[in-house]
Amino acid sequence: MTEIEQLSATQAQPLLAALTEVLHGCVADGASVGFIAADDRAAMERFWQDKIYSLASGDNQLLVAWQQGVIVATVMVGFSAMPNGRHRAEISKLLVHPRARRQGIARRLMQQAEQLAVEQGKTLLVLDTRSGDVATQLYLSMDWQIAGSIPLYAESTEGALDATTVMYKVVG
């Protein structure tokens, strides 16, 4: 059974190693999620430490999926601090550890993230994903729209420069 929970900064801090493990598993499997070296756990821990800090400030919300007491997936909902962007949120770090894939966890996390954004009064959601990734099909199946793509956007774990697809969804 998979359970989804929203974590506060206080709840997330002692789970830093577990959050890092999900990110590590995804990067080791070739995911384009901002990191290119799976063995750079220190950088991954710094990333999560920064995100935990942003939970405390309210700039982000974190949802995690648990299986048998272990975090197996994450998604972040980021809120724009700029006055002209208070109506939008950014979805990021939809990560499902390779051992927990193909169980509908990503879809459930996205549904919860969208609901959370709507509850916060957001009417526009945005995200980006490596062009051609399987995640694009998930987003399209959930009524996300492609705004466009940017070539040579991010370096892959193999050293190639990949395009990213920018997507959006009007909600609420």
PDB file of C-alpha atoms in Angstrom:
ATOM      1  CA  MET A   1       0.000   0.000   0.000  1.00  0.00           C
ATOM      2  CA  THR A   2       1.231   3.475  -0.883  1.00  0.00           C
ATOM      3  CA  GLU A   3       0.404   6.435   1.333  1.00  0.00           C
ATOM      4  CA  ILE A   4       0.931  10.068   0.373  1.00  0.00           C
ATOM      5  CA  GLU A   5       1.754  12.687   2.979  1.00  0.00           C
ATOM      6  CA  GLN A   6       2.579  16.374   2.958  1.00  0.00           C
ATOM      7  CA  LEU A   7       5.664  17.081   5.052  1.00  0.00           C
ATOM      8  CA  SER A   8       6.524  20.224   6.969  1.00  0.00           C
ATOM      9  CA  ALA A   9      10.130  21.344   7.347  1.00  0.00           C
ATOM     10  CA  THR A  10      10.168  19.881  10.857  1.00  0.00           C
ATOM     11  CA  GLN A  11       8.931  16.521   9.567  1.00  0.00           C
ATOM     12  CA  ALA A  12      11.254  16.516   6.537  1.00  0.00           C
ATOM     13  CA  GLN A  13      14.508  17.386   8.322  1.00  0.00           C
ATOM     14  CA  PRO A  14      15.027  13.977   9.970  1.00  0.00           C
ATOM     15  CA  LEU A  15      14.168  12.346   6.614  1.00  0.00           C
ATOM     16  CA  LEU A  16      17.021  14.044   4.733  1.00  0.00           C
ATOM     17  CA  ALA A  17      18.798  10.730   4.056  1.00  0.00           C
ATOM     18  CA  ALA A  18      15.592   9.097   2.777  1.00  0.00           C
ATOM     19  CA  LEU A  19      14.840  12.033   0.461  1.00  0.00           C
ATOM     20  CA  THR A  20      18.420  11.915  -0.812  1.00  0.00           C
ATOM     21  CA  GLU A  21      18.086   8.173  -1.459  1.00  0.00           C
ATOM     22  CA  VAL A  22      15.059   8.712  -3.742  1.00  0.00           C
ATOM     23  CA  LEU A  23      16.921  11.415  -5.667  1.00  0.00           C
ATOM     24  CA  HIS A  24      20.053   9.253  -5.866  1.00  0.00           C
ATOM     25  CA  GLY A  25      18.104   6.286  -7.227  1.00  0.00           C
ATOM     26  CA  CYS A  26      16.523   8.431  -9.941  1.00  0.00           C
ATOM     27  CA  VAL A  27      19.824  10.031 -10.986  1.00  0.00           C
ATOM     28  CA  ALA A  28      21.568   6.643 -10.998  1.00  0.00           C
ATOM     29  CA  ASP A  29      18.798   5.452 -13.331  1.00  0.00           C
ATOM     30  CA  GLY A  30      19.493   8.353 -15.733  1.00  0.00           C
ATOM     31  CA  ALA A  31      16.742  10.808 -14.759  1.00  0.00           C
ATOM     32  CA  SER A  32      17.276  14.422 -15.790  1.00  0.00           C
ATOM     33  CA  VAL A  33      16.457  16.115 -12.500  1.00  0.00           C
ATOM     34  CA  GLY A  34      19.278  18.618 -12.132  1.00  0.00           C
ATOM     35  CA  PHE A  35      22.107  16.265 -11.210  1.00  0.00           C
ATOM     36  CA  ILE A  36      24.539  14.471 -13.503  1.00  0.00           C
ATOM     37  CA  ALA A  37      26.670  12.456 -11.073  1.00  0.00           C
ATOM     38  CA  ALA A  38      24.879   9.800  -9.033  1.00  0.00           C
ATOM     39  CA  ASP A  39      27.820   9.553  -6.653  1.00  0.00           C
ATOM     40  CA  ASP A  40      27.554  13.236  -5.615  1.00  0.00           C
ATOM     41  CA  ARG A  41      25.383  12.589  -2.575  1.00  0.00           C
ATOM     42  CA  ALA A  42      26.713  15.717  -0.845  1.00  0.00           C
ATOM     43  CA  ALA A  43      25.207  17.911  -3.583  1.00  0.00           C
ATOM     44  CA  MET A  44      21.939  15.990  -3.334  1.00  0.00           C
ATOM     45  CA  GLU A  45      21.845  16.453   0.433  1.00  0.00           C
ATOM     46  CA  ARG A  46      22.513  20.203  -0.006  1.00  0.00           C
ATOM     47  CA  PHE A  47      19.661  20.351  -2.509  1.00  0.00           C
ATOM     48  CA  TRP A  48      17.240  18.720  -0.086  1.00  0.00           C
ATOM     49  CA  GLN A  49      18.488  20.841   2.807  1.00  0.00           C
ATOM     50  CA  ASP A  50      17.716  23.973   0.762  1.00  0.00           C
ATOM     51  CA  LYS A  51      14.265  22.607  -0.112  1.00  0.00           C
ATOM     52  CA  ILE A  52      13.548  21.811   3.526  1.00  0.00           C
ATOM     53  CA  TYR A  53      14.438  25.407   4.374  1.00  0.00           C
ATOM     54  CA  SER A  54      11.997  26.564   1.672  1.00  0.00           C
ATOM     55  CA  LEU A  55       9.258  24.473   3.314  1.00  0.00           C
ATOM     56  CA  ALA A  56       9.712  26.455   6.507  1.00  0.00           C
ATOM     57  CA  SER A  57       9.407  29.748   4.619  1.00  0.00           C
ATOM     58  CA  GLY A  58       6.285  28.571   2.766  1.00  0.00           C
ATOM     59  CA  ASP A  59       7.888  28.968  -0.664  1.00  0.00           C
ATOM     60  CA  ASN A  60       7.421  25.251  -1.361  1.00  0.00           C
ATOM     61  CA  GLN A  61       5.276  22.327  -0.291  1.00  0.00           C
ATOM     62  CA  LEU A  62       6.562  18.745  -0.317  1.00  0.00           C
ATOM     63  CA  LEU A  63       4.509  15.614  -0.872  1.00  0.00           C
ATOM     64  CA  VAL A  64       6.048  12.179  -0.384  1.00  0.00           C
ATOM     65  CA  ALA A  65       4.833   8.672  -1.081  1.00  0.00           C
ATOM     66  CA  TRP A  66       5.533   5.959   1.488  1.00  0.00           C
ATOM     67  CA  GLN A  67       5.618   2.194   1.052  1.00  0.00           C
ATOM     68  CA  GLN A  68       6.198  -0.002   4.088  1.00  0.00           C
ATOM     69  CA  GLY A  69       7.653   2.900   6.061  1.00  0.00           C
ATOM     70  CA  VAL A  70      10.063   3.979   3.305  1.00  0.00           C
ATOM     71  CA  ILE A  71       9.824   7.123   1.163  1.00  0.00           C
ATOM     72  CA  VAL A  72       9.696   5.985  -2.468  1.00  0.00           C
ATOM     73  CA  ALA A  73       8.633   9.162  -4.279  1.00  0.00           C
ATOM     74  CA  THR A  74       8.411  12.948  -4.002  1.00  0.00           C
ATOM     75  CA  VAL A  75       6.932  16.007  -5.672  1.00  0.00           C
ATOM     76  CA  MET A  76       7.383  19.696  -4.880  1.00  0.00           C
ATOM     77  CA  VAL A  77       4.896  22.511  -5.376  1.00  0.00           C
ATOM     78  CA  GLY A  78       6.633  25.892  -5.541  1.00  0.00           C
ATOM     79  CA  PHE A  79       4.830  29.175  -5.107  1.00  0.00           C
ATOM     80  CA  SER A  80       5.851  32.377  -6.865  1.00  0.00           C
ATOM     81  CA  ALA A  81       6.847  35.125  -4.445  1.00  0.00           C
ATOM     82  CA  MET A  82       6.504  37.859  -7.043  1.00  0.00           C
ATOM     83  CA  PRO A  83       3.299  39.911  -6.930  1.00  0.00           C
ATOM     84  CA  ASN A  84       2.521  39.261 -10.600  1.00  0.00           C
ATOM     85  CA  GLY A  85       2.859  35.499 -10.139  1.00  0.00           C
ATOM     86  CA  ARG A  86       0.834  34.809  -7.029  1.00  0.00           C
ATOM     87  CA  HIS A  87      -1.700  32.906  -9.126  1.00  0.00           C
ATOM     88  CA  ARG A  88       0.754  30.255 -10.294  1.00  0.00           C
ATOM     89  CA  ALA A  89       2.718  27.334  -8.918  1.00  0.00           C
ATOM     90  CA  GLU A  90       5.562  25.251 -10.300  1.00  0.00           C
ATOM     91  CA  ILE A  91       5.612  21.478 -10.053  1.00  0.00           C
ATOM     92  CA  SER A  92       9.113  20.048  -9.638  1.00  0.00           C
ATOM     93  CA  LYS A  93      11.066  17.057  -8.444  1.00  0.00           C
ATOM     94  CA  LEU A  94       8.466  14.457  -9.307  1.00  0.00           C
ATOM     95  CA  LEU A  95      10.760  11.583  -8.376  1.00  0.00           C
ATOM     96  CA  VAL A  96       9.805   7.932  -8.131  1.00  0.00           C
ATOM     97  CA  HIS A  97      12.558   5.569  -7.031  1.00  0.00           C
ATOM     98  CA  PRO A  98      13.170   2.956  -9.764  1.00  0.00           C
ATOM     99  CA  ARG A  99      12.056   0.110  -7.474  1.00  0.00           C
ATOM    100  CA  ALA A 100       8.621   1.748  -7.032  1.00  0.00           C
ATOM    101  CA  ARG A 101       7.834   2.664 -10.633  1.00  0.00           C
ATOM    102  CA  ARG A 102       4.885   1.477 -12.755  1.00  0.00           C
ATOM    103  CA  GLN A 103       2.490   1.497  -9.777  1.00  0.00           C
ATOM    104  CA  GLY A 104       0.640   4.761 -10.461  1.00  0.00           C
ATOM    105  CA  ILE A 105       2.532   6.644  -7.756  1.00  0.00           C
ATOM    106  CA  ALA A 106       3.588   9.518 -10.020  1.00  0.00           C
ATOM    107  CA  ARG A 107       0.001  10.051 -11.163  1.00  0.00           C
ATOM    108  CA  ARG A 108      -1.280  10.051  -7.578  1.00  0.00           C
ATOM    109  CA  LEU A 109       1.418  12.508  -6.504  1.00  0.00           C
ATOM    110  CA  MET A 110       0.597  14.802  -9.420  1.00  0.00           C
ATOM    111  CA  GLN A 111      -3.110  14.695  -8.567  1.00  0.00           C
ATOM    112  CA  GLN A 112      -2.336  15.590  -4.957  1.00  0.00           C
ATOM    113  CA  ALA A 113       0.075  18.359  -6.021  1.00  0.00           C
ATOM    114  CA  GLU A 114      -2.539  19.866  -8.320  1.00  0.00           C
ATOM    115  CA  GLN A 115      -5.153  19.698  -5.563  1.00  0.00           C
ATOM    116  CA  LEU A 116      -2.764  21.344  -3.107  1.00  0.00           C
ATOM    117  CA  ALA A 117      -2.126  24.178  -5.579  1.00  0.00           C
ATOM    118  CA  VAL A 118      -5.855  24.704  -6.130  1.00  0.00           C
ATOM    119  CA  GLU A 119      -6.423  24.781  -2.354  1.00  0.00           C
ATOM    120  CA  GLN A 120      -3.804  27.540  -2.202  1.00  0.00           C
ATOM    121  CA  GLY A 121      -5.751  29.552  -4.794  1.00  0.00           C
ATOM    122  CA  LYS A 122      -3.440  28.853  -7.724  1.00  0.00           C
ATOM    123  CA  THR A 123      -4.939  28.868 -11.216  1.00  0.00           C
ATOM    124  CA  LEU A 124      -1.900  28.122 -13.373  1.00  0.00           C
ATOM    125  CA  LEU A 125       0.608  25.309 -12.955  1.00  0.00           C
ATOM    126  CA  VAL A 126       3.903  25.033 -14.834  1.00  0.00           C
ATOM    127  CA  LEU A 127       6.669  22.457 -15.094  1.00  0.00           C
ATOM    128  CA  ASP A 128       9.478  21.377 -17.361  1.00  0.00           C
ATOM    129  CA  THR A 129      10.668  17.907 -18.251  1.00  0.00           C
ATOM    130  CA  ARG A 130      13.360  16.468 -20.474  1.00  0.00           C
ATOM    131  CA  SER A 131      11.963  16.263 -23.978  1.00  0.00           C
ATOM    132  CA  GLY A 132      11.055  12.713 -24.905  1.00  0.00           C
ATOM    133  CA  ASP A 133      10.937  11.381 -21.348  1.00  0.00           C
ATOM    134  CA  VAL A 134       8.144   9.017 -20.392  1.00  0.00           C
ATOM    135  CA  ALA A 135       6.934  11.643 -17.900  1.00  0.00           C
ATOM    136  CA  THR A 136       5.702  13.764 -20.810  1.00  0.00           C
ATOM    137  CA  GLN A 137       3.067  11.139 -21.602  1.00  0.00           C
ATOM    138  CA  LEU A 138       1.922  11.143 -17.986  1.00  0.00           C
ATOM    139  CA  TYR A 139       1.505  14.913 -18.005  1.00  0.00           C
ATOM    140  CA  LEU A 140      -0.323  14.916 -21.341  1.00  0.00           C
ATOM    141  CA  SER A 141      -2.698  12.231 -20.036  1.00  0.00           C
ATOM    142  CA  MET A 142      -3.476  14.558 -17.117  1.00  0.00           C
ATOM    143  CA  ASP A 143      -4.479  17.449 -19.417  1.00  0.00           C
ATOM    144  CA  TRP A 144      -1.191  19.345 -19.292  1.00  0.00           C
ATOM    145  CA  GLN A 145      -0.365  21.350 -22.422  1.00  0.00           C
ATOM    146  CA  ILE A 146       2.996  21.808 -24.136  1.00  0.00           C
ATOM    147  CA  ALA A 147       4.065  25.460 -24.284  1.00  0.00           C
ATOM    148  CA  GLY A 148       7.259  24.707 -26.199  1.00  0.00           C
ATOM    149  CA  SER A 149      10.713  23.307 -25.914  1.00  0.00           C
ATOM    150  CA  ILE A 150      14.176  24.695 -25.298  1.00  0.00           C
ATOM    151  CA  PRO A 151      17.086  22.937 -27.042  1.00  0.00           C
ATOM    152  CA  LEU A 152      20.370  22.098 -25.313  1.00  0.00           C
ATOM    153  CA  TYR A 153      18.804  22.915 -21.930  1.00  0.00           C
ATOM    154  CA  ALA A 154      20.347  20.426 -19.502  1.00  0.00           C
ATOM    155  CA  GLU A 155      23.307  18.089 -19.424  1.00  0.00           C
ATOM    156  CA  SER A 156      22.307  14.446 -19.072  1.00  0.00           C
ATOM    157  CA  THR A 157      23.974  11.814 -16.921  1.00  0.00           C
ATOM    158  CA  GLU A 158      25.651  10.655 -20.155  1.00  0.00           C
ATOM    159  CA  GLY A 159      27.039  14.132 -20.919  1.00  0.00           C
ATOM    160  CA  ALA A 160      24.659  15.023 -23.778  1.00  0.00           C
ATOM    161  CA  LEU A 161      22.817  18.337 -23.874  1.00  0.00           C
ATOM    162  CA  ASP A 162      19.096  17.551 -23.906  1.00  0.00           C
ATOM    163  CA  ALA A 163      16.104  19.720 -24.737  1.00  0.00           C
ATOM    164  CA  THR A 164      13.449  20.432 -22.135  1.00  0.00           C
ATOM    165  CA  THR A 165       9.716  20.661 -22.739  1.00  0.00           C
ATOM    166  CA  VAL A 166       7.867  23.414 -20.883  1.00  0.00           C
ATOM    167  CA  MET A 167       4.296  22.523 -19.948  1.00  0.00           C
ATOM    168  CA  TYR A 168       1.352  24.213 -18.245  1.00  0.00           C
ATOM    169  CA  LYS A 169      -2.106  23.461 -16.896  1.00  0.00           C
ATOM    170  CA  VAL A 170      -4.920  25.847 -16.045  1.00  0.00           C
ATOM    171  CA  VAL A 171      -6.692  24.716 -12.840  1.00  0.00           C
ATOM    172  CA  GLY A 172      -9.210  25.895 -10.291  1.00  0.00           C
TER     173      GLY A 172
END
